[in-house]
């Protein structure tokens, strides 16, 4: 991809590492203004240094938020929305796997919160900026980093939090299915306004993710390491979906891609599941999305009106 991105505003979550970091480098090299979102300020600064060390022409701005927290996601979404009245591309790329089932302080299973609900909330809160870009340029794009792991198991809408039957692969696979379904449903809802959503599987990629999901994921990573692709190859489809020419982007239409080609999805990745997931996710994130009313001063009945 060689297109000039000088007039593009691009947001990448999980931009400090792996696939996201390579994508940030590519966008910044081609002149885009890149908002790099990560959870750890020191790791974010290291990534900035690495990217700038490659000689980039665009500007890169660091944003720090823990995407396992919906309150923190909503906080950073407000900052991003204020700083970026026009958003050309949002890459919902951050993600991970968790060895054990752990609830966040907000009561969500951590993989569900980090890999799905936060990206869902961020996207909803950045819709006005995406719409502004679409009105100005004809389209805006939202790309979700999904996975072949989406085939692992269908969603159980009675138990999104995996109260029963938790396994690392099940939690991860379902979250990646949610990414794919969200992309499709987002396009169904906002495609006519020029917001083109898509999702993709990057392949099995040599990134630090394999070392972050506990011993089993680490061992699996070690066994698969020789067969994995380099991170630059893993980032190709993300970069293509985010920055290919307009007509190619229009083809994306909520679809799922592997190696820059549309790919088949699991039979249970149905439109009905996508619609139901959207509705449920919308309810779950609503308390964080809407500004909380300021605490009322206690009413003192004795105070004269
Ligand atoms: N590598 C593969 O084989 C593969 C295959 C299929 C799909 N994927 C998907 O590709 C995406 C990128 O992963 P990667 O392989 O490039 O691995 P990675 O290098 O570990 O990148 C994951 C990124 O997500 C960030 N992240 C995780 N939890 C977060 C949180 N609570 N708040 C904010 N940021 C958080 C990580 O931050 P830290 O650096 O602080 O951990 C990191 O920047 C993920 O969505 C993953 O599911 C990867």
mmCIF file of C-alpha atoms and ligand atoms in Angstrom:
data_model
loop_
_atom_site.group_PDB
_atom_site.id
_atom_site.type_symbol
_atom_site.label_atom_id
_atom_site.label_comp_id
_atom_site.label_asym_id
_atom_site.label_seq_id
_atom_site.Cartn_x
_atom_site.Cartn_y
_atom_site.Cartn_z
ATOM 1 C CA UNK A 1 0.000 0.000 0.000
ATOM 2 C CA UNK A 2 1.513 3.299 -1.039
ATOM 3 C CA UNK A 3 -1.380 5.773 -0.968
ATOM 4 C CA UNK A 4 -0.616 9.102 0.616
ATOM 5 C CA UNK A 5 -2.403 9.348 3.964
ATOM 6 C CA UNK A 6 -1.464 12.925 4.797
ATOM 7 C CA UNK A 7 -5.040 14.064 5.270
ATOM 8 C CA UNK A 8 -6.062 10.999 7.346
ATOM 9 C CA UNK A 9 -6.815 10.823 11.054
ATOM 10 C CA UNK A 10 -6.330 7.232 12.202
ATOM 11 C CA UNK A 11 -6.887 5.723 15.654
ATOM 12 C CA UNK A 12 -5.303 2.367 16.520
ATOM 13 C CA UNK A 13 -5.965 0.528 19.791
ATOM 14 C CA UNK A 14 -3.223 -1.787 20.995
ATOM 15 C CA UNK A 15 -0.849 0.336 18.938
ATOM 16 C CA UNK A 16 2.189 -0.196 21.152
ATOM 17 C CA UNK A 17 2.827 -3.818 20.202
ATOM 18 C CA UNK A 18 2.590 -6.482 17.511
ATOM 19 C CA UNK A 19 0.171 -5.974 14.639
ATOM 20 C CA UNK A 20 -1.031 -2.574 15.896
ATOM 21 C CA UNK A 21 2.472 -1.159 16.174
ATOM 22 C CA UNK A 22 3.396 -2.189 12.619
ATOM 23 C CA UNK A 23 0.146 -0.665 11.343
ATOM 24 C CA UNK A 24 0.870 2.605 13.210
ATOM 25 C CA UNK A 25 4.317 2.727 11.627
ATOM 26 C CA UNK A 26 2.898 2.210 8.148
ATOM 27 C CA UNK A 27 0.199 4.885 8.588
ATOM 28 C CA UNK A 28 2.633 7.418 10.066
ATOM 29 C CA UNK A 29 5.194 6.729 7.334
ATOM 30 C CA UNK A 30 2.575 7.657 4.780
ATOM 31 C CA UNK A 31 1.810 10.909 6.549
ATOM 32 C CA UNK A 32 -1.312 10.096 8.569
ATOM 33 C CA UNK A 33 -2.007 11.611 11.953
ATOM 34 C CA UNK A 34 -2.038 8.528 14.163
ATOM 35 C CA UNK A 35 -3.600 8.311 17.610
ATOM 36 C CA UNK A 36 -1.918 5.363 19.284
ATOM 37 C CA UNK A 37 -3.962 3.990 22.168
ATOM 38 C CA UNK A 38 -2.315 1.714 24.705
ATOM 39 C CA UNK A 39 -2.731 0.756 28.349
ATOM 40 C CA UNK A 40 0.722 1.496 29.678
ATOM 41 C CA UNK A 41 2.336 4.881 29.299
ATOM 42 C CA UNK A 42 5.942 3.594 29.439
ATOM 43 C CA UNK A 43 5.277 0.908 26.809
ATOM 44 C CA UNK A 44 3.466 3.504 24.710
ATOM 45 C CA UNK A 45 6.436 5.886 24.835
ATOM 46 C CA UNK A 46 8.762 3.039 23.843
ATOM 47 C CA UNK A 47 6.552 2.315 20.823
ATOM 48 C CA UNK A 48 6.554 5.993 19.850
ATOM 49 C CA UNK A 49 10.350 6.002 20.011
ATOM 50 C CA UNK A 50 10.500 2.844 17.870
ATOM 51 C CA UNK A 51 8.080 4.241 15.278
ATOM 52 C CA UNK A 52 9.775 7.641 15.108
ATOM 53 C CA UNK A 53 13.121 5.849 14.852
ATOM 54 C CA UNK A 54 11.980 4.534 11.477
ATOM 55 C CA UNK A 55 11.623 8.063 10.107
ATOM 56 C CA UNK A 56 7.981 8.994 9.796
ATOM 57 C CA UNK A 57 6.377 12.066 8.316
ATOM 58 C CA UNK A 58 3.014 11.987 10.070
ATOM 59 C CA UNK A 59 2.406 12.846 13.685
ATOM 60 C CA UNK A 60 1.739 10.237 16.365
ATOM 61 C CA UNK A 61 -0.105 11.042 19.550
ATOM 62 C CA UNK A 62 -0.143 8.729 22.550
ATOM 63 C CA UNK A 63 -3.341 7.995 24.472
ATOM 64 C CA UNK A 64 -3.388 5.766 27.521
ATOM 65 C CA UNK A 65 -6.406 3.786 28.721
ATOM 66 C CA UNK A 66 -7.117 0.373 30.165
ATOM 67 C CA UNK A 67 -9.633 -1.149 27.790
ATOM 68 C CA UNK A 68 -10.661 -3.782 30.315
ATOM 69 C CA UNK A 69 -12.429 -0.909 32.109
ATOM 70 C CA UNK A 70 -15.503 0.522 30.403
ATOM 71 C CA UNK A 71 -15.285 3.649 32.547
ATOM 72 C CA UNK A 72 -11.731 4.246 31.344
ATOM 73 C CA UNK A 73 -12.745 3.422 27.759
ATOM 74 C CA UNK A 74 -15.539 6.005 27.922
ATOM 75 C CA UNK A 75 -13.138 8.561 29.419
ATOM 76 C CA UNK A 76 -10.608 8.119 26.616
ATOM 77 C CA UNK A 77 -13.369 8.056 23.987
ATOM 78 C CA UNK A 78 -14.448 11.520 25.127
ATOM 79 C CA UNK A 79 -10.861 12.764 24.889
ATOM 80 C CA UNK A 80 -10.400 11.215 21.432
ATOM 81 C CA UNK A 81 -13.712 12.634 20.226
ATOM 82 C CA UNK A 82 -12.740 16.118 21.421
ATOM 83 C CA UNK A 83 -9.268 15.900 19.856
ATOM 84 C CA UNK A 84 -10.528 14.380 16.586
ATOM 85 C CA UNK A 85 -13.696 16.021 15.270
ATOM 86 C CA UNK A 86 -13.071 13.979 12.107
ATOM 87 C CA UNK A 87 -11.972 10.336 12.296
ATOM 88 C CA UNK A 88 -11.138 8.642 9.014
ATOM 89 C CA UNK A 89 -10.191 5.236 10.408
ATOM 90 C CA UNK A 90 -10.683 3.471 13.722
ATOM 91 C CA UNK A 91 -8.764 0.211 14.176
ATOM 92 C CA UNK A 92 -10.186 -1.800 17.074
ATOM 93 C CA UNK A 93 -7.142 -4.003 17.392
ATOM 94 C CA UNK A 94 -6.299 -4.349 21.094
ATOM 95 C CA UNK A 95 -6.932 -7.767 22.535
ATOM 96 C CA UNK A 96 -5.640 -10.629 24.539
ATOM 97 C CA UNK A 97 -6.362 -13.963 26.162
ATOM 98 C CA UNK A 98 -6.674 -14.800 29.838
ATOM 99 C CA UNK A 99 -5.560 -18.049 31.425
ATOM 100 C CA UNK A 100 -8.175 -17.922 34.161
ATOM 101 C CA UNK A 101 -11.627 -16.452 34.401
ATOM 102 C CA UNK A 102 -11.372 -13.123 36.145
ATOM 103 C CA UNK A 103 -14.007 -10.454 36.539
ATOM 104 C CA UNK A 104 -13.135 -6.806 36.052
ATOM 105 C CA UNK A 105 -13.981 -4.325 38.801
ATOM 106 C CA UNK A 106 -17.107 -3.545 36.728
ATOM 107 C CA UNK A 107 -18.197 -7.201 36.870
ATOM 108 C CA UNK A 108 -17.424 -8.328 33.304
ATOM 109 C CA UNK A 109 -15.356 -11.342 32.336
ATOM 110 C CA UNK A 110 -12.025 -9.740 31.378
ATOM 111 C CA UNK A 111 -11.776 -11.090 27.805
ATOM 112 C CA UNK A 112 -15.336 -9.984 27.059
ATOM 113 C CA UNK A 113 -14.628 -6.493 28.408
ATOM 114 C CA UNK A 114 -11.234 -6.007 26.762
ATOM 115 C CA UNK A 115 -11.735 -7.696 23.402
ATOM 116 C CA UNK A 116 -15.348 -6.793 22.725
ATOM 117 C CA UNK A 117 -17.240 -4.387 24.993
ATOM 118 C CA UNK A 118 -14.547 -1.695 25.044
ATOM 119 C CA UNK A 119 -14.208 -1.654 21.235
ATOM 120 C CA UNK A 120 -17.974 -1.615 20.924
ATOM 121 C CA UNK A 121 -18.260 1.345 23.314
ATOM 122 C CA UNK A 122 -15.340 3.216 21.756
ATOM 123 C CA UNK A 123 -16.849 2.804 18.301
ATOM 124 C CA UNK A 124 -20.274 4.005 19.420
ATOM 125 C CA UNK A 125 -18.788 7.070 21.089
ATOM 126 C CA UNK A 126 -16.681 7.926 18.026
ATOM 127 C CA UNK A 127 -19.538 7.608 15.520
ATOM 128 C CA UNK A 128 -19.956 11.416 15.204
ATOM 129 C CA UNK A 129 -16.262 11.776 14.227
ATOM 130 C CA UNK A 130 -16.565 8.898 11.759
ATOM 131 C CA UNK A 131 -19.715 10.413 10.295
ATOM 132 C CA UNK A 132 -17.949 13.768 9.924
ATOM 133 C CA UNK A 133 -15.112 12.082 7.987
ATOM 134 C CA UNK A 134 -17.610 10.216 5.823
ATOM 135 C CA UNK A 135 -19.461 13.452 5.070
ATOM 136 C CA UNK A 136 -16.198 15.163 4.112
ATOM 137 C CA UNK A 137 -14.498 12.341 2.178
ATOM 138 C CA UNK A 138 -17.228 9.920 1.155
ATOM 139 C CA UNK A 139 -16.393 7.256 3.727
ATOM 140 C CA UNK A 140 -14.826 6.393 7.049
ATOM 141 C CA UNK A 141 -13.611 2.967 8.103
ATOM 142 C CA UNK A 142 -13.744 0.830 11.216
ATOM 143 C CA UNK A 143 -11.604 -2.301 11.227
ATOM 144 C CA UNK A 144 -11.865 -5.008 13.894
ATOM 145 C CA UNK A 145 -9.013 -7.448 14.458
ATOM 146 C CA UNK A 146 -10.884 -10.728 14.751
ATOM 147 C CA UNK A 147 -9.497 -14.247 14.405
ATOM 148 C CA UNK A 148 -10.043 -17.663 12.892
ATOM 149 C CA UNK A 149 -10.647 -18.532 16.558
ATOM 150 C CA UNK A 150 -14.139 -17.042 16.060
ATOM 151 C CA UNK A 151 -15.074 -20.558 14.910
ATOM 152 C CA UNK A 152 -14.344 -21.986 18.352
ATOM 153 C CA UNK A 153 -17.875 -21.792 19.725
ATOM 154 C CA UNK A 154 -21.186 -19.982 19.210
ATOM 155 C CA UNK A 155 -22.293 -17.267 21.597
ATOM 156 C CA UNK A 156 -24.411 -18.090 24.608
ATOM 157 C CA UNK A 157 -26.530 -14.981 25.107
ATOM 158 C CA UNK A 158 -27.660 -16.261 28.498
ATOM 159 C CA UNK A 159 -24.068 -16.343 29.704
ATOM 160 C CA UNK A 160 -21.859 -13.792 27.903
ATOM 161 C CA UNK A 161 -19.811 -13.570 31.099
ATOM 162 C CA UNK A 162 -18.959 -17.290 30.940
ATOM 163 C CA UNK A 163 -20.099 -18.080 34.454
ATOM 164 C CA UNK A 164 -19.948 -21.720 33.402
ATOM 165 C CA UNK A 165 -17.581 -23.575 31.103
ATOM 166 C CA UNK A 166 -14.745 -21.031 31.031
ATOM 167 C CA UNK A 167 -11.673 -21.870 29.018
ATOM 168 C CA UNK A 168 -9.090 -19.490 27.588
ATOM 169 C CA UNK A 169 -9.894 -20.582 24.045
ATOM 170 C CA UNK A 170 -13.649 -20.364 24.507
ATOM 171 C CA UNK A 171 -13.487 -16.860 25.999
ATOM 172 C CA UNK A 172 -11.039 -15.696 23.353
ATOM 173 C CA UNK A 173 -12.874 -17.339 20.451
ATOM 174 C CA UNK A 174 -16.215 -15.899 21.470
ATOM 175 C CA UNK A 175 -14.734 -12.408 21.831
ATOM 176 C CA UNK A 176 -13.327 -12.693 18.306
ATOM 177 C CA UNK A 177 -16.729 -13.855 17.041
ATOM 178 C CA UNK A 178 -18.160 -10.730 18.687
ATOM 179 C CA UNK A 179 -15.641 -8.583 16.756
ATOM 180 C CA UNK A 180 -16.750 -10.112 13.460
ATOM 181 C CA UNK A 181 -20.454 -9.770 14.264
ATOM 182 C CA UNK A 182 -20.012 -6.183 15.474
ATOM 183 C CA UNK A 183 -18.315 -5.194 12.212
ATOM 184 C CA UNK A 184 -21.176 -6.613 10.189
ATOM 185 C CA UNK A 185 -23.896 -5.085 12.344
ATOM 186 C CA UNK A 186 -22.083 -1.720 12.420
ATOM 187 C CA UNK A 187 -22.060 -1.680 8.636
ATOM 188 C CA UNK A 188 -25.733 -2.658 8.533
ATOM 189 C CA UNK A 189 -26.591 0.237 10.834
ATOM 190 C CA UNK A 190 -24.197 2.927 9.603
ATOM 191 C CA UNK A 191 -23.066 1.851 6.133
ATOM 192 C CA UNK A 192 -25.550 4.146 4.445
ATOM 193 C CA UNK A 193 -23.867 7.078 6.235
ATOM 194 C CA UNK A 194 -20.535 6.035 4.697
ATOM 195 C CA UNK A 195 -19.109 4.104 7.659
ATOM 196 C CA UNK A 196 -17.502 0.999 6.208
ATOM 197 C CA UNK A 197 -16.799 -1.639 8.827
ATOM 198 C CA UNK A 198 -14.867 -4.863 8.362
ATOM 199 C CA UNK A 199 -13.043 -7.547 10.327
ATOM 200 C CA UNK A 200 -10.122 -9.809 9.585
ATOM 201 C CA UNK A 201 -7.975 -12.711 10.730
ATOM 202 C CA UNK A 202 -4.270 -11.846 10.665
ATOM 203 C CA UNK A 203 -3.051 -15.460 10.574
ATOM 204 C CA UNK A 204 -0.974 -17.001 13.353
ATOM 205 C CA UNK A 205 1.461 -14.171 13.911
ATOM 206 C CA UNK A 206 4.708 -13.936 15.897
ATOM 207 C CA UNK A 207 3.677 -11.320 18.437
ATOM 208 C CA UNK A 208 3.942 -11.048 22.226
ATOM 209 C CA UNK A 209 0.263 -12.069 22.593
ATOM 210 C CA UNK A 210 1.220 -15.745 22.873
ATOM 211 C CA UNK A 211 3.210 -15.048 26.025
ATOM 212 C CA UNK A 212 0.427 -13.100 27.754
ATOM 213 C CA UNK A 213 -2.331 -15.730 28.012
ATOM 214 C CA UNK A 214 -0.849 -18.097 30.600
ATOM 215 C CA UNK A 215 1.214 -21.269 30.427
ATOM 216 C CA UNK A 216 -0.941 -23.177 27.916
ATOM 217 C CA UNK A 217 -1.095 -20.308 25.429
ATOM 218 C CA UNK A 218 2.664 -19.842 25.927
ATOM 219 C CA UNK A 219 3.343 -23.522 25.188
ATOM 220 C CA UNK A 220 1.042 -23.456 22.154
ATOM 221 C CA UNK A 221 2.911 -20.367 20.982
ATOM 222 C CA UNK A 222 6.252 -22.147 21.371
ATOM 223 C CA UNK A 223 5.078 -25.162 19.365
ATOM 224 C CA UNK A 224 3.565 -23.007 16.637
ATOM 225 C CA UNK A 225 6.355 -20.416 16.579
ATOM 226 C CA UNK A 226 8.227 -21.877 13.586
ATOM 227 C CA UNK A 227 5.000 -21.896 11.548
ATOM 228 C CA UNK A 228 3.874 -18.393 12.443
ATOM 229 C CA UNK A 229 4.106 -15.462 10.091
ATOM 230 C CA UNK A 230 6.136 -12.352 10.755
ATOM 231 C CA UNK A 231 4.242 -9.452 12.238
ATOM 232 C CA UNK A 232 4.594 -7.365 9.062
ATOM 233 C CA UNK A 233 2.678 -10.055 7.145
ATOM 234 C CA UNK A 234 0.115 -10.292 9.962
ATOM 235 C CA UNK A 235 -0.552 -6.561 9.734
ATOM 236 C CA UNK A 236 -1.074 -6.515 5.962
ATOM 237 C CA UNK A 237 -4.827 -7.079 5.930
ATOM 238 C CA UNK A 238 -5.387 -4.459 8.642
ATOM 239 C CA UNK A 239 -3.367 -1.929 6.668
ATOM 240 C CA UNK A 240 -5.201 -2.828 3.466
ATOM 241 C CA UNK A 241 -8.660 -2.539 5.021
ATOM 242 C CA UNK A 242 -7.717 0.750 6.674
ATOM 243 C CA UNK A 243 -6.048 2.421 3.729
ATOM 244 C CA UNK A 244 -6.710 0.764 0.375
ATOM 245 C CA UNK A 245 -8.309 2.899 -2.268
ATOM 246 C CA UNK A 246 -11.891 3.998 -1.939
ATOM 247 C CA UNK A 247 -13.477 1.422 -4.253
ATOM 248 C CA UNK A 248 -11.702 -1.469 -2.492
ATOM 249 C CA UNK A 249 -12.823 -0.091 0.853
ATOM 250 C CA UNK A 250 -16.408 0.034 -0.310
ATOM 251 C CA UNK A 251 -16.244 -3.692 -1.089
ATOM 252 C CA UNK A 252 -15.549 -4.414 2.589
ATOM 253 C CA UNK A 253 -19.216 -3.882 3.566
ATOM 254 C CA UNK A 254 -19.090 -5.456 7.014
ATOM 255 C CA UNK A 255 -17.322 -8.564 5.738
ATOM 256 C CA UNK A 256 -14.553 -10.738 7.186
ATOM 257 C CA UNK A 257 -11.163 -10.986 5.455
ATOM 258 C CA UNK A 258 -8.083 -13.186 5.456
ATOM 259 C CA UNK A 259 -5.010 -12.158 3.460
ATOM 260 C CA UNK A 260 -6.883 -9.223 1.893
ATOM 261 C CA UNK A 261 -9.620 -11.494 0.536
ATOM 262 C CA UNK A 262 -13.139 -12.014 1.765
ATOM 263 C CA UNK A 263 -13.333 -15.281 3.718
ATOM 264 C CA UNK A 264 -16.007 -17.652 4.994
ATOM 265 C CA UNK A 265 -17.248 -17.308 8.536
ATOM 266 C CA UNK A 266 -18.625 -19.913 10.950
ATOM 267 C CA UNK A 267 -22.230 -20.905 10.243
ATOM 268 C CA UNK A 268 -23.256 -19.592 13.670
ATOM 269 C CA UNK A 269 -21.891 -16.111 12.843
ATOM 270 C CA UNK A 270 -25.355 -15.170 11.638
ATOM 271 C CA UNK A 271 -26.962 -11.762 11.112
ATOM 272 C CA UNK A 272 -29.453 -12.641 13.847
ATOM 273 C CA UNK A 273 -26.607 -13.296 16.312
ATOM 274 C CA UNK A 274 -25.055 -9.961 15.317
ATOM 275 C CA UNK A 275 -28.288 -8.064 15.900
ATOM 276 C CA UNK A 276 -28.824 -9.727 19.280
ATOM 277 C CA UNK A 277 -25.229 -9.100 20.335
ATOM 278 C CA UNK A 278 -25.512 -5.423 19.388
ATOM 279 C CA UNK A 279 -28.667 -5.004 21.426
ATOM 280 C CA UNK A 280 -27.217 -6.725 24.480
ATOM 281 C CA UNK A 281 -23.851 -4.942 24.254
ATOM 282 C CA UNK A 282 -25.659 -1.633 23.897
ATOM 283 C CA UNK A 283 -27.462 -2.264 27.186
ATOM 284 C CA UNK A 284 -24.258 -3.330 28.942
ATOM 285 C CA UNK A 285 -22.225 -0.282 27.906
ATOM 286 C CA UNK A 286 -25.028 2.295 28.229
ATOM 287 C CA UNK A 287 -24.249 3.281 31.845
ATOM 288 C CA UNK A 288 -20.668 4.096 30.809
ATOM 289 C CA UNK A 289 -21.534 5.808 27.523
ATOM 290 C CA UNK A 290 -23.945 8.354 28.866
ATOM 291 C CA UNK A 291 -22.407 11.052 31.047
ATOM 292 C CA UNK A 292 -23.224 10.342 34.661
ATOM 293 C CA UNK A 293 -25.443 13.001 36.220
ATOM 294 C CA UNK A 294 -23.548 15.190 38.663
ATOM 295 C CA UNK A 295 -24.106 14.077 42.237
ATOM 296 C CA UNK A 296 -27.027 15.971 43.695
ATOM 297 C CA UNK A 297 -26.397 17.921 46.867
ATOM 298 C CA UNK A 298 -28.456 16.300 49.595
ATOM 299 C CA UNK A 299 -31.806 18.047 49.957
ATOM 300 C CA UNK A 300 -32.143 19.660 53.316
ATOM 301 C CA UNK A 301 -35.824 19.893 54.053
ATOM 302 C CA UNK A 302 -35.212 22.675 56.543
ATOM 303 C CA UNK A 303 -33.557 24.889 53.901
ATOM 304 C CA UNK A 304 -35.979 27.597 52.778
ATOM 305 C CA UNK A 305 -36.780 27.539 49.051
HETATM 306 N N1 LIG B 1 -0.875 -12.923 16.992
HETATM 307 C C1 LIG B 1 -1.775 -13.747 16.479
HETATM 308 O O1 LIG B 1 -1.446 -14.886 16.073
HETATM 309 C C2 LIG B 1 -3.213 -13.316 16.352
HETATM 310 C C3 LIG B 1 -4.092 -14.177 15.672
HETATM 311 C C4 LIG B 1 -5.437 -13.791 15.538
HETATM 312 C C5 LIG B 1 -5.846 -12.567 16.059
HETATM 313 N N2 LIG B 1 -4.955 -11.768 16.722
HETATM 314 C C6 LIG B 1 -5.465 -10.501 17.269
HETATM 315 O O2 LIG B 1 -4.600 -9.468 16.880
HETATM 316 C C7 LIG B 1 -4.764 -8.347 17.774
HETATM 317 C C8 LIG B 1 -3.407 -7.774 18.103
HETATM 318 O O3 LIG B 1 -2.667 -8.754 18.817
HETATM 319 P P1 LIG B 1 -1.128 -9.026 18.576
HETATM 320 O O4 LIG B 1 -1.010 -10.400 18.058
HETATM 321 O O5 LIG B 1 -0.506 -7.913 17.832
HETATM 322 O O6 LIG B 1 -0.605 -9.108 20.094
HETATM 323 P P2 LIG B 1 0.067 -8.013 21.042
HETATM 324 O O7 LIG B 1 1.388 -7.626 20.477
HETATM 325 O O8 LIG B 1 0.021 -8.585 22.398
HETATM 326 O O9 LIG B 1 -0.920 -6.780 20.915
HETATM 327 C C9 LIG B 1 -2.107 -6.698 21.662
HETATM 328 C C10 LIG B 1 -2.307 -5.259 22.021
HETATM 329 O O10 LIG B 1 -3.513 -5.120 22.780
HETATM 330 C C11 LIG B 1 -3.197 -4.381 23.954
HETATM 331 N N3 LIG B 1 -4.089 -4.649 25.070
HETATM 332 C C12 LIG B 1 -4.376 -5.824 25.647
HETATM 333 N N4 LIG B 1 -5.165 -5.650 26.709
HETATM 334 C C13 LIG B 1 -5.390 -4.310 26.808
HETATM 335 C C14 LIG B 1 -6.104 -3.487 27.713
HETATM 336 N N5 LIG B 1 -6.747 -3.984 28.778
HETATM 337 N N6 LIG B 1 -6.131 -2.149 27.502
HETATM 338 C C15 LIG B 1 -5.470 -1.609 26.450
HETATM 339 N N7 LIG B 1 -4.749 -2.334 25.579
HETATM 340 C C16 LIG B 1 -4.713 -3.671 25.758
HETATM 341 C C17 LIG B 1 -1.778 -4.831 24.293
HETATM 342 O O11 LIG B 1 -1.177 -3.979 25.250
HETATM 343 P P3 LIG B 1 0.089 -4.484 26.129
HETATM 344 O O12 LIG B 1 1.276 -4.424 25.217
HETATM 345 O O13 LIG B 1 0.113 -3.532 27.246
HETATM 346 O O14 LIG B 1 -0.217 -5.911 26.545
HETATM 347 C C18 LIG B 1 -1.167 -4.749 22.916
HETATM 348 O O15 LIG B 1 -0.876 -3.424 22.581
HETATM 349 C C19 LIG B 1 -5.531 -8.896 18.986
HETATM 350 O O16 LIG B 1 -6.865 -8.445 18.941
HETATM 351 C C20 LIG B 1 -5.481 -10.403 18.796
HETATM 352 O O17 LIG B 1 -6.604 -11.037 19.361
HETATM 353 C C21 LIG B 1 -3.653 -12.117 16.872
#
